[in-house]
Short mmCIF file of C-alpha atoms in Angstrom, two decimals:
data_model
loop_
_atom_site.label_atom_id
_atom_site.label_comp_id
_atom_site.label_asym_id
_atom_site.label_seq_id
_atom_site.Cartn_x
_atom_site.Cartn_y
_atom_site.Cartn_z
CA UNK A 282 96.04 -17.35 -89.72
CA UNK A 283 99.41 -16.83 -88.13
CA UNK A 284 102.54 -18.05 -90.50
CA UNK A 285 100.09 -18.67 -93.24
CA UNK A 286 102.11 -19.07 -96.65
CA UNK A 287 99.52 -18.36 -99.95
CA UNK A 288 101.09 -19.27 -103.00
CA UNK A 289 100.54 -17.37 -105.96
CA UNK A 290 99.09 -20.47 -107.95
CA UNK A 291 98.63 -23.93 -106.55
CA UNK A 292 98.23 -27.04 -108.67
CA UNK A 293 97.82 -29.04 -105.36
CA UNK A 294 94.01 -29.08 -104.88
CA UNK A 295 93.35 -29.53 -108.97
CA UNK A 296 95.96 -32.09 -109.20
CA UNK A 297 95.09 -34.04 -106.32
CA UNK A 298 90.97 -34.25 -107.11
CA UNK A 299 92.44 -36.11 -110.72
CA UNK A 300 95.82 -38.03 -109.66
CA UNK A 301 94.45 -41.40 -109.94
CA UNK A 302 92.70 -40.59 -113.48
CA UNK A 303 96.21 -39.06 -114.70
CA UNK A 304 98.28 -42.17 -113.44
CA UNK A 305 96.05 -44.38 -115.20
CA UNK A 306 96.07 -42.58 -118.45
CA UNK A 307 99.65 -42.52 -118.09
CA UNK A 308 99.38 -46.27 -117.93
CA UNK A 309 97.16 -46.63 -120.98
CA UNK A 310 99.27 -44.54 -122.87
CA UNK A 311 102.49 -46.47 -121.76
CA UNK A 312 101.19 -49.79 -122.25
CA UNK A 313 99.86 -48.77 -125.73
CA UNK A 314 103.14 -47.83 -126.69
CA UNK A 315 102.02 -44.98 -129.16
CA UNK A 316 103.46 -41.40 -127.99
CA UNK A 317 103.13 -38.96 -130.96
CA UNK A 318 99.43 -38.27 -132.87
CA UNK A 319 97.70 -41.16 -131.46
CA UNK A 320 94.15 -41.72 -130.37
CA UNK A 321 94.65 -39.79 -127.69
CA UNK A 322 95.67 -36.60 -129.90
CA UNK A 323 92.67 -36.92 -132.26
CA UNK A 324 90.57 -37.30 -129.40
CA UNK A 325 91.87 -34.14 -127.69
CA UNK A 326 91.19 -32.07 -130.62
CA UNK A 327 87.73 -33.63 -131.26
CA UNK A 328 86.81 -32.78 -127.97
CA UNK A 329 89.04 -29.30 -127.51
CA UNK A 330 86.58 -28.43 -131.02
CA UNK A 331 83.53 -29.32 -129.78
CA UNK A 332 84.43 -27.36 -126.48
CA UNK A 333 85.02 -24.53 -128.22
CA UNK A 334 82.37 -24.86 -130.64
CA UNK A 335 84.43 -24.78 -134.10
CA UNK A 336 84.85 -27.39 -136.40
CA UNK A 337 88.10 -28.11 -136.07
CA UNK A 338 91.43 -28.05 -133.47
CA UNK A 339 95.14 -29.06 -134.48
CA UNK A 340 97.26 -29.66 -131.36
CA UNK A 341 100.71 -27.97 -131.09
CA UNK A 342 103.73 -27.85 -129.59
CA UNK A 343 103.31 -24.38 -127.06
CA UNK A 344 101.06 -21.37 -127.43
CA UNK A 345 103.92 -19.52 -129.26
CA UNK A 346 104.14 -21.89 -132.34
CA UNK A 347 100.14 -21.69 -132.70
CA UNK A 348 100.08 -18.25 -133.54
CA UNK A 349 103.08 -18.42 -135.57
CA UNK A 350 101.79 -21.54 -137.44
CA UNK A 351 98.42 -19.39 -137.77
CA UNK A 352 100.01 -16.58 -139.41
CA UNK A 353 102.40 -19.03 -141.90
CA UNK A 354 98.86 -21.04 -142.95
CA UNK A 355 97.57 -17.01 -143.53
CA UNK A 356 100.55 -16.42 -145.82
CA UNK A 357 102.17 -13.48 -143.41
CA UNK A 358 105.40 -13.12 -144.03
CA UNK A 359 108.73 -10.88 -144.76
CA UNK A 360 107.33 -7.18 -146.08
CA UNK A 361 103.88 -7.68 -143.64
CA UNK A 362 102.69 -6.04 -140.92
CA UNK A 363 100.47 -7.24 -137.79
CA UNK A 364 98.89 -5.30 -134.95
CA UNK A 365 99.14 -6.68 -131.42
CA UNK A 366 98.24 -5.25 -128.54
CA UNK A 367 101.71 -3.65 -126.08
CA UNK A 368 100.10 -4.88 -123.23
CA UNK A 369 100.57 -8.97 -123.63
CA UNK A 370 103.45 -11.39 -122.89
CA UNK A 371 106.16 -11.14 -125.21
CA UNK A 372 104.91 -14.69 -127.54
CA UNK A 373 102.56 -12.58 -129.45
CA UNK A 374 105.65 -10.47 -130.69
CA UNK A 375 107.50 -13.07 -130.94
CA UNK A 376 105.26 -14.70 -133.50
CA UNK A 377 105.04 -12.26 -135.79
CA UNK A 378 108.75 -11.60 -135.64
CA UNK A 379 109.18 -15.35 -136.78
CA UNK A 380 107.44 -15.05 -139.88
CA UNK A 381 109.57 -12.34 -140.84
CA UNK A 382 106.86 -9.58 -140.33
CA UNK A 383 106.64 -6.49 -138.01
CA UNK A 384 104.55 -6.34 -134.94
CA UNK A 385 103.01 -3.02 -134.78
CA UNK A 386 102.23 -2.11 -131.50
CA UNK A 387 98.90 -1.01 -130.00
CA UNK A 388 98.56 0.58 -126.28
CA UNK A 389 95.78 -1.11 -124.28
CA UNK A 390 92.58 -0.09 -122.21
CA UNK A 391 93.60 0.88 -118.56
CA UNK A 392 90.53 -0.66 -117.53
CA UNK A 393 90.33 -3.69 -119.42
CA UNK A 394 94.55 -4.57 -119.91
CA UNK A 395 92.92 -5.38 -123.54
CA UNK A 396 93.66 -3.26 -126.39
CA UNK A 397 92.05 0.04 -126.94
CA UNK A 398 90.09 -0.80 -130.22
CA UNK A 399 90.04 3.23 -130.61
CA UNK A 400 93.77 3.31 -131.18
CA UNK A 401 93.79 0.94 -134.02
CA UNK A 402 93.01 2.14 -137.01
CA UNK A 403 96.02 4.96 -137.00
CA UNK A 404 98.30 2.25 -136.59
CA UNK A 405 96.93 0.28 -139.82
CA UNK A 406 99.27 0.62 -143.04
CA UNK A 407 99.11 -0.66 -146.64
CA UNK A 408 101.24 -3.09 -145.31
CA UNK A 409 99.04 -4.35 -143.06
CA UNK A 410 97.78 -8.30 -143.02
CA UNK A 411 96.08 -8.86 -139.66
CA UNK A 412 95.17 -7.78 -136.59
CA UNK A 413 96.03 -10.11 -133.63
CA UNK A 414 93.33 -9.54 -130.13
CA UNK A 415 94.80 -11.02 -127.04
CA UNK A 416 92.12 -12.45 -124.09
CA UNK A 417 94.87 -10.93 -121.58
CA UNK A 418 93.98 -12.37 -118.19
CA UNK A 419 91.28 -14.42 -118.84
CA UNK A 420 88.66 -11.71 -120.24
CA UNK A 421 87.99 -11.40 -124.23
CA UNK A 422 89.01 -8.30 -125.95
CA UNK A 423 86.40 -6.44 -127.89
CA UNK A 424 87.00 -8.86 -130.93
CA UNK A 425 83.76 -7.56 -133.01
CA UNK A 426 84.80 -3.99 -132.64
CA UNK A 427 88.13 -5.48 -133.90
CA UNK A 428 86.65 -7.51 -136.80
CA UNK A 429 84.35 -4.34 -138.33
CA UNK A 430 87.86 -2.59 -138.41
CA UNK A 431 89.00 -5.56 -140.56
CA UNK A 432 86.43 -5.44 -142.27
CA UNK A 433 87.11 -1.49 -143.81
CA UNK A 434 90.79 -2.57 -144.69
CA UNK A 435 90.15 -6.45 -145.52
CA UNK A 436 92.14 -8.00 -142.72
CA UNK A 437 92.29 -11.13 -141.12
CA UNK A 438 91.92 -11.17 -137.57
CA UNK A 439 93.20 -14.04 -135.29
CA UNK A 440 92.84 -14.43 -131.41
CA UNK A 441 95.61 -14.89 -128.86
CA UNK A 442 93.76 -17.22 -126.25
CA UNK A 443 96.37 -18.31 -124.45
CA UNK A 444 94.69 -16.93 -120.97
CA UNK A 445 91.30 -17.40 -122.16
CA UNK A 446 90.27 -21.05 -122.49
CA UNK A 447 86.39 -21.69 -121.43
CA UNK A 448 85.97 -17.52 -121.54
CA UNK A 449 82.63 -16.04 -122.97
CA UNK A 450 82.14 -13.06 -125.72
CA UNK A 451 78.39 -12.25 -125.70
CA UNK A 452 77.88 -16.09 -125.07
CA UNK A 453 80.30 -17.43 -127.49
CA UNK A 454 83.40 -19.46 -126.69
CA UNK A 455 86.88 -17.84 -126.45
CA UNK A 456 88.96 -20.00 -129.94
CA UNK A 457 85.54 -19.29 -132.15
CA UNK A 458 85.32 -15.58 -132.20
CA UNK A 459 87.51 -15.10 -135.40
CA UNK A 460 89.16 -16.74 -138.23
CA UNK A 461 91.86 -18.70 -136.38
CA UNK A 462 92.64 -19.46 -132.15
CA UNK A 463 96.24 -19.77 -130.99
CA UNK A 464 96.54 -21.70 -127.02
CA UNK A 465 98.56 -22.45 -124.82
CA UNK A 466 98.40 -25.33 -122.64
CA UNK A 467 101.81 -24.49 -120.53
CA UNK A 468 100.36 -25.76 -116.98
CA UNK A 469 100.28 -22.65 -115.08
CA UNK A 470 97.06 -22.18 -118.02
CA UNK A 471 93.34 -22.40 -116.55
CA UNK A 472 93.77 -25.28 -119.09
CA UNK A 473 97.11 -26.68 -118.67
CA UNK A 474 99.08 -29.99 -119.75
CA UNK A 475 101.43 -31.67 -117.11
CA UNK A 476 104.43 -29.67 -119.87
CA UNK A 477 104.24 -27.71 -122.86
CA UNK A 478 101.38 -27.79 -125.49
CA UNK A 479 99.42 -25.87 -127.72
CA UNK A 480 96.08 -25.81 -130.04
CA UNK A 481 95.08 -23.53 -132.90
CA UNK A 482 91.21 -23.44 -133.42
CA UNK A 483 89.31 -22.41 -136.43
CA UNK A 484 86.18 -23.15 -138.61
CA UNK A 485 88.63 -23.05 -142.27
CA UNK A 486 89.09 -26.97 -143.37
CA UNK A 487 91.65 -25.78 -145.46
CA UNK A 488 93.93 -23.33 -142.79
CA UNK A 489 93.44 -26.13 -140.30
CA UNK A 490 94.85 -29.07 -142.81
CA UNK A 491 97.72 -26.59 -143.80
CA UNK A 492 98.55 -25.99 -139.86
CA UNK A 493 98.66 -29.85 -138.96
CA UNK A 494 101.34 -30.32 -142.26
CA UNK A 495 103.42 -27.32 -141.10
CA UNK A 496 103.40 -28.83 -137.64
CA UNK A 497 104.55 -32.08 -138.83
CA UNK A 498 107.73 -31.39 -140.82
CA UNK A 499 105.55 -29.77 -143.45
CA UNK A 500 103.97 -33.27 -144.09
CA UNK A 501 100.72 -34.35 -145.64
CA UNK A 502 101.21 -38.01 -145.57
CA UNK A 503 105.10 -40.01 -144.19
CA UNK A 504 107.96 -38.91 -146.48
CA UNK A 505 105.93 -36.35 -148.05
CA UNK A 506 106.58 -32.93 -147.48
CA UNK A 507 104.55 -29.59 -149.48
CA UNK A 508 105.59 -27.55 -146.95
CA UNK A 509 109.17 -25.93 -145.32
CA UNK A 510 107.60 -26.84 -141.83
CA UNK A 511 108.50 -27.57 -138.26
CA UNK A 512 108.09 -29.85 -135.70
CA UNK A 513 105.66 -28.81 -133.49
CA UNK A 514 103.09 -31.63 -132.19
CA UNK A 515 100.91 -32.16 -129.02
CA UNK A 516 102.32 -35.47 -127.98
CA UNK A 517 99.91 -38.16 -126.81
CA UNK A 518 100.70 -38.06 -123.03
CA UNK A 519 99.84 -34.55 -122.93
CA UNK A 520 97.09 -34.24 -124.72
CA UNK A 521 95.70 -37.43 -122.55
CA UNK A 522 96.36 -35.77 -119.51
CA UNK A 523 94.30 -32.30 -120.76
CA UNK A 524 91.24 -34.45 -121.98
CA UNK A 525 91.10 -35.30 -118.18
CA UNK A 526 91.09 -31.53 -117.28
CA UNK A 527 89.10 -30.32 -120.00
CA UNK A 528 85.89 -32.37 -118.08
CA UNK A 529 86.77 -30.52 -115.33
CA UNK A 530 88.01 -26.96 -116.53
CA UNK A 531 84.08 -25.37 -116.47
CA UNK A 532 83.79 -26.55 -112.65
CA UNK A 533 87.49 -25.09 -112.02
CA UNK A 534 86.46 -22.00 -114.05
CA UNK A 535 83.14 -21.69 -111.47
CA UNK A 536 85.62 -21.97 -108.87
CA UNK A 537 87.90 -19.27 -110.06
CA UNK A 538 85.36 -16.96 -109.96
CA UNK A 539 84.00 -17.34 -106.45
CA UNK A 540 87.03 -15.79 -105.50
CA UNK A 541 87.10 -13.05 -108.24
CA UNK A 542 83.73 -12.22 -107.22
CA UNK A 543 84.90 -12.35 -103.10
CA UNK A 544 87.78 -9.75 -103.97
CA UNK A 545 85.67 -7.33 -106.29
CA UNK A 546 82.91 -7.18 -103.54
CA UNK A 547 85.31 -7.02 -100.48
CA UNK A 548 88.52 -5.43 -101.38
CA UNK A 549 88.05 -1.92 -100.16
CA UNK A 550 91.00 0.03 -99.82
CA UNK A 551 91.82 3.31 -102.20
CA UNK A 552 95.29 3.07 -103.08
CA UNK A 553 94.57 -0.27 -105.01
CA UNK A 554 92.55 -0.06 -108.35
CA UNK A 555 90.73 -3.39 -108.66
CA UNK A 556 89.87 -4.78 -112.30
CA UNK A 557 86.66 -4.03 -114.93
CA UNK A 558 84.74 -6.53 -116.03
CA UNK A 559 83.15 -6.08 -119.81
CA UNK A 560 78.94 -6.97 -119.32
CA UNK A 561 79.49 -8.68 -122.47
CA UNK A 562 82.10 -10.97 -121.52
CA UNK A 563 82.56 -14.23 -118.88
CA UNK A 564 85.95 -13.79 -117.32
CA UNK A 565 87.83 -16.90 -116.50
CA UNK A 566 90.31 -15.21 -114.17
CA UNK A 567 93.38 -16.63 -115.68
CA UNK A 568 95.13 -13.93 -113.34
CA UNK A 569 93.50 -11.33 -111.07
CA UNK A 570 94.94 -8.08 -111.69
CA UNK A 571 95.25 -5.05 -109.42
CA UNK A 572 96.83 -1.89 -109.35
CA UNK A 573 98.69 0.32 -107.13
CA UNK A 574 100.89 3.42 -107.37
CA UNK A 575 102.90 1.51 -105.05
CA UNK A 576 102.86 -1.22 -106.82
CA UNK A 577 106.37 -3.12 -105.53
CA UNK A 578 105.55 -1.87 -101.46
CA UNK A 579 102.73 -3.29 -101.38
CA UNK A 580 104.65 -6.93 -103.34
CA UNK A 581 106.34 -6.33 -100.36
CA UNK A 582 104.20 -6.00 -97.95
CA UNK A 583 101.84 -8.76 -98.95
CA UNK A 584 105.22 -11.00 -99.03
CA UNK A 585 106.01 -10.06 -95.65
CA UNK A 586 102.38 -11.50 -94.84
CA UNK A 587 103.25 -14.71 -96.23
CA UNK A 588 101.14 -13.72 -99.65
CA UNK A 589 103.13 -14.20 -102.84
CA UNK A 590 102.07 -12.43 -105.58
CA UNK A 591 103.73 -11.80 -109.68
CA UNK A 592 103.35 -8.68 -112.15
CA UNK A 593 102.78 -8.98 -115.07
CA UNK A 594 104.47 -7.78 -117.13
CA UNK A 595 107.22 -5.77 -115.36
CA UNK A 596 108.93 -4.39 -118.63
CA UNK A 597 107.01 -3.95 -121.67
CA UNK A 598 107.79 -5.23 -125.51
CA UNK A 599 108.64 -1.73 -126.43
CA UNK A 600 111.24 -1.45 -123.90
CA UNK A 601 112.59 -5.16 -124.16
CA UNK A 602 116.01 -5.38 -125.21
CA UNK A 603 115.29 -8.24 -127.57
CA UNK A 604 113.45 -5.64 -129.68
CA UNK A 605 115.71 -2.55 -129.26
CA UNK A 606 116.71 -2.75 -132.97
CA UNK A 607 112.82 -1.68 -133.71
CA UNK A 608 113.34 1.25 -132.28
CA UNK A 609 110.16 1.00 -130.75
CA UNK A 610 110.19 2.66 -127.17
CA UNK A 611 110.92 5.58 -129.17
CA UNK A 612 106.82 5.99 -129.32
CA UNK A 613 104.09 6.54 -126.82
CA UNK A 614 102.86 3.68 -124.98
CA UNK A 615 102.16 5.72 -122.38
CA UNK A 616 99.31 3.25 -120.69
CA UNK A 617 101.66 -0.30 -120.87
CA UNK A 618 104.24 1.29 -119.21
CA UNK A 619 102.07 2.65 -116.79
CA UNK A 620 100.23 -0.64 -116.39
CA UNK A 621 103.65 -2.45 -116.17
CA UNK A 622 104.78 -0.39 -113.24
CA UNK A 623 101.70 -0.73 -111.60
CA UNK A 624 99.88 -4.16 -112.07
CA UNK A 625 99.94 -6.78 -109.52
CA UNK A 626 98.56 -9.87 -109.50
CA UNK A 627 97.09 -11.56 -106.23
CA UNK A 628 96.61 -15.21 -105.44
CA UNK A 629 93.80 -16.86 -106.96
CA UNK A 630 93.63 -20.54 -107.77
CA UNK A 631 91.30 -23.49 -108.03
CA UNK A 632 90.28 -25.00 -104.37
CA UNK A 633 91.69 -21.63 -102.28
CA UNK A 634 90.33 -21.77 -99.32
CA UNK A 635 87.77 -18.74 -97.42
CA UNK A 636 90.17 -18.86 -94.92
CA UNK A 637 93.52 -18.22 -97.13
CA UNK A 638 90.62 -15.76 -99.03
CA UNK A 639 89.90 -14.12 -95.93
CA UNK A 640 93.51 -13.11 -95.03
CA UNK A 641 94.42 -12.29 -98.56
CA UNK A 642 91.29 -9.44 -98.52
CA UNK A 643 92.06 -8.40 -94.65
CA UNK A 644 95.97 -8.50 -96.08
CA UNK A 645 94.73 -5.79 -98.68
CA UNK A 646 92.50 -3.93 -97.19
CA UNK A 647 94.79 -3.47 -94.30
CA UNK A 648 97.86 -1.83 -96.67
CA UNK A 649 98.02 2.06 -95.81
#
């Protein structure tokens, strides 16, 4: 394995299994001459529904706009407050923040990276509307715990899926576990369009009529508008191009996880912290997480191998400059900062090979 260059994510070996399928789509599509909620976008979200086992799915523009549109069909708005997890990409902030509500902070699990469903309840206010659990790397937060919290305080409770598409909670499907799904579809996804796209899930007729007229200008029929909406639509290319790689994404998920599973059974080395996995949940291994105290030597050292690697996420929403007006790093999130200084995620891919597998773990276990 000498010069060997592993990516952190490949499309290559995905790509190249459905290339011919994609260029012919792309030819359908073309020669149809229909490019914005076509047959191909109904089809998607029958088939996105029935994957996820709820009744129905609205395609989106981007994971961001389905949790905002979520929270707009919920009525969540200037004066309201929502609980996210500090531990998640910044979207989930941002969502809230674009309704005009707060986003009230919760610090995660260190084992998990979910959030600590212990640390919730102090954090609820009679200004609270929902509670928003994030599936952060591919593994479903404890969303029941979450929804008997609800429960006591009569919240809503939406999931942030945007890592989590074909992941298992006690058997059921990531998108069905509360009463509304935001994903994202941005290709680096386990799911992920050939651009940007999004899908909000849920089993409400009503809240999933409301979210395709917000997406759409507001717009329950051409000219008609009931709502102040936006445009945010899962064109038809796109969502032709995911039906192709929603056949596949179990298989690609299976794959996924013969490498998870080689790197939990053969990375042996104490100064890295390797991740938890929940009995009651089927991870999809969106990202495979580490952790070392010397987190950015060992980025290092694994790049001076030929082993690329990311963090996520280096700085944390309390300490982001675009939300320094909050105030918020004024509080203890003691355990996202510590997991943003010390997180690092390792290659892991559909189609890696045992060999690039091989030197990745010898890589690893080979860091003193």
């Amino acid at each position: 394995m000498n010069n060997i260059k592993i990516p952190w994510v490949s499309f290559k070996p995905m790509e190249n299994e459905i290339k011919e399928e994609v260029f012919n789509k792309f030819k359908e599509i073309y020669e149809n001459s229909f490019y914005i909620q076509g047959n191909e976008y109904k089809c998607f979200n029958d088939e996105f529904a029935k994957y996820c086992n709820v009744k129905y799915a609205v395609g989106v523009g981007n994971g961001l706009d389905a949790l905002m549109l979520i929270l707009r069909a919920y009525n969540i708005g200037i004066g309201d407050e929502v609980i996210i997890p500090a531990n998640t990409f910044i979207a989930t902030a941002l969502a809230v923040t674009y309704v005009g509500a707060k986003p009230v902070l919760v610090d995660p699990c260190i084992d998990s990276f979910n959030i600590d469903v212990n640390r919730i309840e102090e954090k609820i206010t009679t200004r609270t509307k929902a509670i928003i659990g994030v599936h952060l790397y591919g593994q479903c937060c404890d969303i029941d715990e979450i929804k008997n919290i609800a429960r006591k305080y009569n919240l809503y409770v939406f999931e942030d899926a945007a890592q989590a598409h074909g992941a298992l909670y006690k058997g059921r499907k990531a998108g069905s576990l509360a009463d509304a799904a935001g994903f994202s579809f941005y290709p680096g996804k386990n799911l992920g369009a050939l651009g940007d796209g999004g899908c909000v899930t849920t089993n409400n007729e009503e809240i999933a009529k409301k979210i395709a007229y917000l997406s759409c200008y507001g717009s329950d029929y051409k000219y008609h508008h009931i709502y102040k909406g936006v445009n945010s639509r899962l064109d038809e290319i796109q969502a032709g191009f995911l039906r192709i790689k929603l056949k596949n994404l179990d298989r690609w998920n299976k794959d996924r996880n013969r490498i998870a599973n080689r790197y939990i059974n053969e990375i042996k080395n104490k100064n890295i912290i390797l991740p938890i996995l929940s009995e009651s949940c089927t991870h999809i291994w969106h990202v495979f997480a580490i952790r070392c105290s010397r987190r950015d030597e060992l980025k290092e050292y694994l790049l001076n191998l030929g082993i690329s690697t990311n963090c996520h996420y280096p700085i944390p929403i309390h300490m982001q400059k675009a939300y320094a007006e909050m105030n918020m790093g004024s509080e203890n999130y003691s355990i996202a900062k510590e997991i943003s200084e010390t997180e690092l995620s390792i290659p892991i891919y559909y189609g890696m090979s045992d060999e690039e597998i091989d030197y990745v773990i010898k890589s690893l276990n080979e860091f003193k």
